[in-house]
Amino acid sequence: AAGTIVAVGSAVDPSRIGERVSIEPQRPNPHSKQSLAGCYNLGPAMEFYATPPVAGAFMEFVKIQSHFAFAGPDGISDEAAALMEPLSVGIAAMQKAQVTPGSRVLVTGAGPIGIICAQVAKAYGATEVIVSGLDGERRQKALSFGADRGIGPKTDDVANLGLEVVAFIEASGATPAVLTGLRNVAPAGRVVLVGMGADEIPMPVSLIQNRELVITGVFRYANTWPIAI
């Protein structure tokens, strides 16, 4: 969500009225252990737009705490300001994956989040970003947005490509994508599960142990809006 501030609470500088902002759509408990540790997105009492019983942002007026209403530069449109939210998912994923200049990255899933992850990987300095997806048109779209290579699970034997990536971002939620992607991660590589899929899947434990892979998840984001802007 994004919008223009039309009113503020008594503790907020009234000069902010009229400011165009991008909204981080969550309200954590600032005193939770998770918030105090800097990972406020994991707080158990989180309130989040469009997560019942909290209403979403498809309305004329919404309310958010002032520190989650981020002023955007004049060059950023309202539409782009609203897209800071999915962009933040990509940023959180790259932070977890520790993508740095020179990294080789595999992204599975060529939907909006997968393509954003590919874009952010390039912004973080990845020299090669490979996107895997079932739909050829989506793979082409990923290439048009900066991915270096597209592969298709229906035509490529993804599990045996030996891509040797240092970071694998799973953005489809599909169990086969998780399992084939793992086999393309170089020793000491990092795996970030972004897509929402099955609650439980069998994992190749010996491969994970022998390569010392680090596997983690992403649940929304924290402290990403300034980077996104």
Tab-separated table of N, CA, C and O in Angstrom, residues 12-118:
chain	number	residue	atom	x	y	z
A	12	VAL	N	2.675	12.765	16.682
A	12	VAL	CA	3.362	12.821	15.393
A	12	VAL	C	3.411	14.263	14.904
A	12	VAL	O	2.441	15.015	15.029
A	13	ASP	N	4.540	14.651	14.333
A	13	ASP	CA	4.733	15.996	13.802
A	13	ASP	C	3.678	16.277	12.731
A	13	ASP	O	3.616	15.589	11.718
A	14	PRO	N	2.835	17.294	12.931
A	14	PRO	CA	1.776	17.584	11.946
A	14	PRO	C	2.313	18.005	10.589
A	14	PRO	O	1.572	17.997	9.605
A	15	SER	N	3.597	18.330	10.506
A	15	SER	CA	4.156	18.701	9.208
A	15	SER	C	4.192	17.513	8.243
A	15	SER	O	4.387	17.696	7.037
A	16	ARG	N	3.960	16.297	8.760
A	16	ARG	CA	3.947	15.118	7.891
A	16	ARG	C	2.659	15.045	7.059
A	16	ARG	O	2.612	14.293	6.083
A	17	ILE	N	1.647	15.800	7.428
A	17	ILE	CA	0.420	15.801	6.631
A	17	ILE	C	0.739	16.270	5.211
A	17	ILE	O	1.421	17.278	5.014
A	18	GLY	N	0.274	15.523	4.233
A	18	GLY	CA	0.565	15.809	2.835
A	18	GLY	C	1.727	15.009	2.280
A	18	GLY	O	1.968	15.033	1.062
A	19	GLU	N	2.432	14.295	3.151
A	19	GLU	CA	3.585	13.501	2.723
A	19	GLU	C	3.131	12.241	1.984
A	19	GLU	O	2.210	11.562	2.412
A	20	ARG	N	3.766	11.947	0.863
A	20	ARG	CA	3.505	10.703	0.134
A	20	ARG	C	4.362	9.612	0.742
A	20	ARG	O	5.569	9.776	0.909
A	21	VAL	N	3.742	8.471	1.059
A	21	VAL	CA	4.464	7.440	1.791
A	21	VAL	C	4.188	6.048	1.229
A	21	VAL	O	3.150	5.789	0.614
A	22	SER	N	5.153	5.173	1.464
A	22	SER	CA	4.989	3.741	1.255
A	22	SER	C	4.778	3.110	2.619
A	22	SER	O	5.481	3.439	3.580
A	23	ILE	N	3.804	2.216	2.708
A	23	ILE	CA	3.367	1.694	4.005
A	23	ILE	C	3.888	0.277	4.212
A	23	ILE	O	3.635	-0.617	3.398
A	24	GLU	N	4.615	0.087	5.299
A	24	GLU	CA	4.959	-1.273	5.732
A	24	GLU	C	3.760	-1.797	6.524
A	24	GLU	O	3.451	-1.281	7.600
A	25	PRO	N	3.080	-2.835	6.028
A	25	PRO	CA	1.725	-3.135	6.498
A	25	PRO	C	1.645	-4.036	7.730
A	25	PRO	O	0.822	-4.939	7.785
A	26	GLN	N	2.494	-3.790	8.717
A	26	GLN	CA	2.425	-4.662	9.891
A	26	GLN	C	2.564	-3.843	11.172
A	26	GLN	O	3.122	-2.752	11.183
A	27	ARG	N	2.016	-4.401	12.240
A	27	ARG	CA	2.047	-3.728	13.540
A	27	ARG	C	2.527	-4.745	14.584
A	27	ARG	O	1.727	-5.478	15.170
A	28	PRO	N	3.838	-4.816	14.796
A	28	PRO	CA	4.358	-5.744	15.803
A	28	PRO	C	4.248	-5.171	17.209
A	28	PRO	O	4.095	-3.954	17.393
A	29	ASN	N	4.323	-6.050	18.187
A	29	ASN	CA	4.444	-5.615	19.579
A	29	ASN	C	5.884	-5.160	19.791
A	29	ASN	O	6.809	-5.975	19.732
A	30	PRO	N	6.114	-3.873	20.041
A	30	PRO	CA	7.495	-3.387	20.122
A	30	PRO	C	8.269	-3.932	21.318
A	30	PRO	O	9.494	-3.798	21.371
A	31	HIS	N	7.570	-4.534	22.255
A	31	HIS	CA	8.233	-5.028	23.465
A	31	HIS	C	8.444	-6.540	23.450
A	31	HIS	O	8.951	-7.088	24.437
A	32	SER	N	8.080	-7.214	22.376
A	32	SER	CA	8.272	-8.658	22.319
A	32	SER	C	9.761	-8.979	22.222
A	32	SER	O	10.580	-8.153	21.801
A	33	LYS	N	10.111	-10.210	22.598
A	33	LYS	CA	11.508	-10.635	22.502
A	33	LYS	C	11.999	-10.531	21.069
A	33	LYS	O	13.149	-10.143	20.812
A	34	GLN	N	11.120	-10.860	20.117
A	34	GLN	CA	11.521	-10.827	18.718
A	34	GLN	C	11.783	-9.396	18.252
A	34	GLN	O	12.761	-9.125	17.553
A	35	SER	N	10.922	-8.466	18.652
A	35	SER	CA	11.128	-7.071	18.265
A	35	SER	C	12.415	-6.526	18.864
A	35	SER	O	13.202	-5.842	18.191
A	36	LEU	N	12.658	-6.836	20.117
A	36	LEU	CA	13.864	-6.337	20.776
A	36	LEU	C	15.124	-6.934	20.159
A	36	LEU	O	16.201	-6.339	20.218
A	37	ALA	N	14.984	-8.113	19.541
A	37	ALA	CA	16.127	-8.750	18.879
A	37	ALA	C	16.287	-8.288	17.436
A	37	ALA	O	17.223	-8.715	16.751
A	38	GLY	N	15.361	-7.436	16.949
A	38	GLY	CA	15.464	-6.917	15.597
A	38	GLY	C	14.694	-7.691	14.550
A	38	GLY	O	14.695	-7.309	13.375
A	39	CYS	N	14.046	-8.789	14.953
A	39	CYS	CA	13.257	-9.576	13.981
A	39	CYS	C	11.784	-9.463	14.349
A	39	CYS	O	11.120	-10.453	14.670
A	40	TYR	N	11.281	-8.249	14.299
A	40	TYR	CA	9.910	-7.972	14.728
A	40	TYR	C	8.870	-8.695	13.895
A	40	TYR	O	7.743	-8.907	14.337
A	41	ASN	N	9.241	-9.106	12.667
A	41	ASN	CA	8.294	-9.829	11.814
A	41	ASN	C	7.908	-11.184	12.386
A	41	ASN	O	6.914	-11.772	11.962
A	42	LEU	N	8.671	-11.698	13.322
A	42	LEU	CA	8.403	-13.014	13.906
A	42	LEU	C	7.647	-12.940	15.225
A	42	LEU	O	7.421	-13.969	15.862
A	43	GLY	N	7.256	-11.754	15.647
A	43	GLY	CA	6.524	-11.609	16.904
A	43	GLY	C	5.206	-12.360	16.877
A	43	GLY	O	4.450	-12.265	15.900
A	44	PRO	N	4.890	-13.116	17.917
A	44	PRO	CA	3.666	-13.926	17.910
A	44	PRO	C	2.381	-13.109	17.935
A	44	PRO	O	1.330	-13.612	17.548
A	45	ALA	N	2.441	-11.858	18.368
A	45	ALA	CA	1.237	-11.025	18.446
A	45	ALA	C	1.144	-10.058	17.263
A	45	ALA	O	0.461	-9.040	17.353
A	46	MET	N	1.795	-10.390	16.152
A	46	MET	CA	1.797	-9.508	14.987
A	46	MET	C	0.383	-9.248	14.459
A	46	MET	O	-0.442	-10.158	14.377
A	47	GLU	N	0.119	-8.000	14.109
A	47	GLU	CA	-1.080	-7.624	13.373
A	47	GLU	C	-0.628	-7.198	11.983
A	47	GLU	O	0.302	-6.412	11.838
A	48	PHE	N	-1.278	-7.738	10.958
A	48	PHE	CA	-0.820	-7.519	9.586
A	48	PHE	C	-2.029	-7.256	8.693
A	48	PHE	O	-3.031	-7.965	8.763
A	49	TYR	N	-1.909	-6.225	7.844
A	49	TYR	CA	-3.008	-5.908	6.921
A	49	TYR	C	-3.492	-7.164	6.192
A	49	TYR	O	-2.691	-7.952	5.687
A	50	ALA	N	-4.796	-7.316	6.126
A	50	ALA	CA	-5.457	-8.377	5.350
A	50	ALA	C	-5.223	-9.763	5.922
A	50	ALA	O	-5.422	-10.761	5.245
A	51	THR	N	-4.786	-9.839	7.175
A	51	THR	CA	-4.680	-11.117	7.881
A	51	THR	C	-5.739	-11.090	8.976
A	51	THR	O	-5.564	-10.401	9.981
A	52	PRO	N	-6.842	-11.794	8.786
A	52	PRO	CA	-7.966	-11.709	9.726
A	52	PRO	C	-7.513	-11.869	11.175
A	52	PRO	O	-6.622	-12.685	11.450
A	53	PRO	N	-8.082	-11.044	12.080
A	53	PRO	CA	-9.216	-10.133	11.873
A	53	PRO	C	-8.833	-8.722	11.444
A	53	PRO	O	-9.681	-7.825	11.490
A	54	VAL	N	-7.598	-8.492	11.031
A	54	VAL	CA	-7.165	-7.157	10.636
A	54	VAL	C	-7.591	-6.888	9.192
A	54	VAL	O	-7.352	-7.709	8.310
A	55	ALA	N	-8.231	-5.748	8.956
A	55	ALA	CA	-8.694	-5.404	7.611
A	55	ALA	C	-7.511	-5.124	6.693
A	55	ALA	O	-6.398	-4.813	7.133
A	56	GLY	N	-7.759	-5.241	5.395
A	56	GLY	CA	-6.734	-4.957	4.406
A	56	GLY	C	-6.693	-3.488	4.039
A	56	GLY	O	-7.270	-2.638	4.727
A	57	ALA	N	-6.009	-3.176	2.941
A	57	ALA	CA	-5.777	-1.780	2.568
A	57	ALA	C	-6.552	-1.353	1.329
A	57	ALA	O	-6.279	-0.297	0.773
A	58	PHE	N	-7.517	-2.177	0.881
A	58	PHE	CA	-8.350	-1.766	-0.260
A	58	PHE	C	-9.462	-0.845	0.235
A	58	PHE	O	-10.647	-1.196	0.241
A	59	MET	N	-9.082	0.331	0.690
A	59	MET	CA	-10.051	1.294	1.213
A	59	MET	C	-9.460	2.686	1.068
A	59	MET	O	-8.276	2.844	0.755
A	60	GLU	N	-10.288	3.676	1.303
A	60	GLU	CA	-9.824	5.049	1.088
A	60	GLU	C	-8.854	5.499	2.172
A	60	GLU	O	-7.900	6.227	1.898
A	61	PHE	N	-9.093	5.059	3.417
A	61	PHE	CA	-8.242	5.464	4.532
A	61	PHE	C	-7.775	4.239	5.295
A	61	PHE	O	-8.564	3.319	5.546
A	62	VAL	N	-6.500	4.211	5.648
A	62	VAL	CA	-5.966	3.177	6.529
A	62	VAL	C	-5.106	3.851	7.590
A	62	VAL	O	-4.679	4.994	7.432
A	63	LYS	N	-4.869	3.120	8.670
A	63	LYS	CA	-4.080	3.658	9.778
A	63	LYS	C	-2.849	2.778	9.974
A	63	LYS	O	-2.936	1.549	9.951
A	64	ILE	N	-1.694	3.436	10.158
A	64	ILE	CA	-0.457	2.701	10.414
A	64	ILE	C	0.390	3.550	11.362
A	64	ILE	O	0.275	4.784	11.373
A	65	GLN	N	1.227	2.896	12.169
A	65	GLN	CA	2.098	3.659	13.063
A	65	GLN	C	3.079	4.486	12.223
A	65	GLN	O	3.485	4.094	11.138
A	66	SER	N	3.463	5.643	12.742
A	66	SER	CA	4.187	6.623	11.926
A	66	SER	C	5.525	6.099	11.431
A	66	SER	O	5.961	6.441	10.322
A	67	HIS	N	6.202	5.242	12.219
A	67	HIS	CA	7.525	4.782	11.793
A	67	HIS	C	7.444	3.719	10.698
A	67	HIS	O	8.476	3.312	10.164
A	68	PHE	N	6.232	3.268	10.353
A	68	PHE	CA	6.063	2.353	9.229
A	68	PHE	C	5.404	3.053	8.037
A	68	PHE	O	4.933	2.394	7.105
A	69	ALA	N	5.383	4.372	8.058
A	69	ALA	CA	4.953	5.178	6.906
A	69	ALA	C	6.205	5.875	6.388
A	69	ALA	O	6.664	6.866	6.953
A	70	PHE	N	6.782	5.336	5.316
A	70	PHE	CA	8.091	5.770	4.831
A	70	PHE	C	7.942	6.759	3.690
A	70	PHE	O	7.338	6.449	2.663
A	71	ALA	N	8.506	7.933	3.879
A	71	ALA	CA	8.475	8.938	2.820
A	71	ALA	C	9.314	8.460	1.640
A	71	ALA	O	10.412	7.930	1.813
A	72	GLY	N	8.770	8.632	0.444
A	72	GLY	CA	9.484	8.227	-0.758
A	72	GLY	C	9.958	9.433	-1.540
A	72	GLY	O	9.330	10.494	-1.506
A	73	PRO	N	11.065	9.297	-2.274
A	73	PRO	CA	11.520	10.392	-3.130
A	73	PRO	C	10.455	10.756	-4.161
A	73	PRO	O	9.628	9.924	-4.542
A	74	ASP	N	10.505	11.990	-4.644
A	74	ASP	CA	9.513	12.449	-5.609
A	74	ASP	C	9.526	11.615	-6.880
A	74	ASP	O	8.513	11.506	-7.564
A	75	GLY	N	10.650	11.026	-7.209
A	75	GLY	CA	10.748	10.242	-8.434
A	75	GLY	C	10.062	8.897	-8.375
A	75	GLY	O	9.965	8.198	-9.383
A	76	ILE	N	9.590	8.483	-7.198
A	76	ILE	CA	8.909	7.204	-7.039
A	76	ILE	C	7.405	7.435	-7.126
A	76	ILE	O	6.844	8.206	-6.357
A	77	SER	N	6.738	6.761	-8.061
A	77	SER	CA	5.294	6.908	-8.223
A	77	SER	C	4.557	6.233	-7.070
A	77	SER	O	5.135	5.419	-6.335
A	78	ASP	N	3.276	6.525	-6.939
A	78	ASP	CA	2.466	5.856	-5.926
A	78	ASP	C	2.435	4.348	-6.176
A	78	ASP	O	2.466	3.543	-5.241
A	79	GLU	N	2.368	3.979	-7.455
A	79	GLU	CA	2.328	2.551	-7.788
A	79	GLU	C	3.634	1.867	-7.390
A	79	GLU	O	3.634	0.763	-6.820
A	80	ALA	N	4.766	2.508	-7.684
A	80	ALA	CA	6.056	1.931	-7.299
A	80	ALA	C	6.201	1.892	-5.780
A	80	ALA	O	6.748	0.942	-5.222
A	81	ALA	N	5.694	2.927	-5.109
A	81	ALA	CA	5.778	2.948	-3.650
A	81	ALA	C	5.007	1.781	-3.035
A	81	ALA	O	5.435	1.198	-2.031
A	82	ALA	N	3.880	1.418	-3.657
A	82	ALA	CA	3.112	0.272	-3.159
A	82	ALA	C	3.879	-1.029	-3.350
A	82	ALA	O	3.697	-1.985	-2.588
A	83	LEU	N	4.749	-1.086	-4.359
A	83	LEU	CA	5.496	-2.311	-4.650
A	83	LEU	C	6.714	-2.495	-3.753
A	83	LEU	O	7.458	-3.463	-3.910
A	84	MET	N	6.934	-1.592	-2.797
A	84	MET	CA	8.008	-1.811	-1.827
A	84	MET	C	7.751	-3.064	-0.998
A	84	MET	O	8.684	-3.669	-0.477
A	85	GLU	N	6.493	-3.471	-0.894
A	85	GLU	CA	6.164	-4.652	-0.079
A	85	GLU	C	6.671	-5.947	-0.725
A	85	GLU	O	7.475	-6.664	-0.111
A	86	PRO	N	6.290	-6.284	-1.960
A	86	PRO	CA	6.883	-7.485	-2.552
A	86	PRO	C	8.389	-7.354	-2.764
A	86	PRO	O	9.122	-8.349	-2.649
A	87	LEU	N	8.862	-6.141	-3.059
A	87	LEU	CA	10.305	-5.945	-3.187
A	87	LEU	C	11.012	-6.303	-1.884
A	87	LEU	O	12.113	-6.875	-1.894
A	88	SER	N	10.378	-6.011	-0.758
A	88	SER	CA	10.969	-6.323	0.536
A	88	SER	C	11.129	-7.820	0.753
A	88	SER	O	12.054	-8.262	1.438
A	89	VAL	N	10.231	-8.619	0.162
A	89	VAL	CA	10.382	-10.071	0.253
A	89	VAL	C	11.685	-10.489	-0.426
A	89	VAL	O	12.453	-11.308	0.101
A	90	GLY	N	11.943	-9.925	-1.601
A	90	GLY	CA	13.183	-10.230	-2.306
A	90	GLY	C	14.407	-9.785	-1.537
A	90	GLY	O	15.419	-10.495	-1.481
A	91	ILE	N	14.336	-8.614	-0.922
A	91	ILE	CA	15.469	-8.113	-0.135
A	91	ILE	C	15.732	-9.021	1.061
A	91	ILE	O	16.878	-9.395	1.343
A	92	ALA	N	14.660	-9.410	1.761
A	92	ALA	CA	14.827	-10.300	2.912
A	92	ALA	C	15.449	-11.624	2.491
A	92	ALA	O	16.302	-12.186	3.188
A	93	ALA	N	15.050	-12.124	1.317
A	93	ALA	CA	15.604	-13.381	0.819
A	93	ALA	C	17.084	-13.244	0.510
A	93	ALA	O	17.888	-14.133	0.838
A	94	MET	N	17.490	-12.155	-0.130
A	94	MET	CA	18.910	-11.978	-0.461
A	94	MET	C	19.760	-11.784	0.793
A	94	MET	O	20.901	-12.240	0.854
A	95	GLN	N	19.201	-11.122	1.793
A	95	GLN	CA	19.930	-10.981	3.045
A	95	GLN	C	20.165	-12.336	3.690
A	95	GLN	O	21.261	-12.633	4.173
A	96	LYS	N	19.132	-13.172	3.696
A	96	LYS	CA	19.269	-14.517	4.258
A	96	LYS	C	20.256	-15.358	3.444
A	96	LYS	O	21.007	-16.170	3.994
A	97	ALA	N	20.230	-15.187	2.120
A	97	ALA	CA	21.101	-15.970	1.247
A	97	ALA	C	22.534	-15.448	1.222
A	97	ALA	O	23.417	-16.107	0.681
A	98	GLN	N	22.741	-14.266	1.793
A	98	GLN	CA	24.058	-13.629	1.814
A	98	GLN	C	24.625	-13.469	0.402
A	98	GLN	O	25.802	-13.746	0.138
A	99	VAL	N	23.769	-13.038	-0.517
A	99	VAL	CA	24.203	-12.784	-1.885
A	99	VAL	C	25.117	-11.558	-1.897
A	99	VAL	O	24.794	-10.522	-1.317
A	100	THR	N	26.245	-11.694	-2.548
A	100	THR	CA	27.235	-10.620	-2.632
A	100	THR	C	27.730	-10.521	-4.069
A	100	THR	O	27.430	-11.382	-4.898
A	101	PRO	N	28.504	-9.467	-4.411
A	101	PRO	CA	29.053	-9.385	-5.756
A	101	PRO	C	29.819	-10.658	-6.127
A	101	PRO	O	30.662	-11.136	-5.364
A	102	GLY	N	29.487	-11.189	-7.302
A	102	GLY	CA	30.115	-12.412	-7.767
A	102	GLY	C	29.323	-13.669	-7.508
A	102	GLY	O	29.678	-14.741	-8.006
A	103	SER	N	28.235	-13.578	-6.749
A	103	SER	CA	27.430	-14.768	-6.437
A	103	SER	C	26.755	-15.324	-7.682
A	103	SER	O	26.389	-14.586	-8.598
A	104	ARG	N	26.595	-16.659	-7.675
A	104	ARG	CA	25.810	-17.351	-8.698
A	104	ARG	C	24.552	-17.856	-8.022
A	104	ARG	O	24.626	-18.574	-7.016
A	105	VAL	N	23.382	-17.493	-8.545
A	105	VAL	CA	22.126	-17.690	-7.837
A	105	VAL	C	21.139	-18.455	-8.719
A	105	VAL	O	21.006	-18.169	-9.913
A	106	LEU	N	20.427	-19.399	-8.090
A	106	LEU	CA	19.315	-20.094	-8.736
A	106	LEU	C	18.021	-19.671	-8.065
A	106	LEU	O	17.920	-19.707	-6.829
A	107	VAL	N	17.039	-19.262	-8.863
A	107	VAL	CA	15.696	-18.938	-8.370
A	107	VAL	C	14.726	-19.907	-9.025
A	107	VAL	O	14.658	-19.986	-10.254
A	108	THR	N	13.975	-20.652	-8.228
A	108	THR	CA	12.926	-21.509	-8.790
A	108	THR	C	11.581	-20.830	-8.565
A	108	THR	O	11.256	-20.403	-7.465
A	109	GLY	N	10.818	-20.752	-9.657
A	109	GLY	CA	9.556	-20.024	-9.635
A	109	GLY	C	9.714	-18.720	-10.392
A	109	GLY	O	10.514	-17.865	-9.991
A	110	ALA	N	8.984	-18.568	-11.494
A	110	ALA	CA	9.110	-17.373	-12.330
A	110	ALA	C	7.853	-16.510	-12.255
A	110	ALA	O	7.502	-15.826	-13.215
A	111	GLY	N	7.183	-16.547	-11.100
A	111	GLY	CA	6.069	-15.639	-10.863
A	111	GLY	C	6.578	-14.289	-10.403
A	111	GLY	O	7.783	-14.020	-10.438
A	112	PRO	N	5.692	-13.418	-9.945
A	112	PRO	CA	6.115	-12.076	-9.524
A	112	PRO	C	7.212	-12.077	-8.462
A	112	PRO	O	8.179	-11.329	-8.577
A	113	ILE	N	7.068	-12.906	-7.432
A	113	ILE	CA	8.069	-12.911	-6.364
A	113	ILE	C	9.386	-13.501	-6.870
A	113	ILE	O	10.476	-13.000	-6.547
A	114	GLY	N	9.314	-14.556	-7.678
A	114	GLY	CA	10.541	-15.123	-8.232
A	114	GLY	C	11.296	-14.119	-9.086
A	114	GLY	O	12.528	-14.000	-8.995
A	115	ILE	N	10.559	-13.368	-9.912
A	115	ILE	CA	11.208	-12.372	-10.765
A	115	ILE	C	11.788	-11.243	-9.928
A	115	ILE	O	12.901	-10.760	-10.189
A	116	ILE	N	11.058	-10.816	-8.894
A	116	ILE	CA	11.599	-9.787	-8.002
A	116	ILE	C	12.868	-10.287	-7.317
A	116	ILE	O	13.855	-9.555	-7.190
A	117	CYS	N	12.871	-11.560	-6.886
A	117	CYS	CA	14.071	-12.121	-6.261
A	117	CYS	C	15.241	-12.107	-7.243
A	117	CYS	O	16.376	-11.810	-6.862
A	118	ALA	N	14.973	-12.423	-8.496
A	118	ALA	CA	16.031	-12.384	-9.503
A	118	ALA	C	16.568	-10.970	-9.682
A	118	ALA	O	17.788	-10.752	-9.762
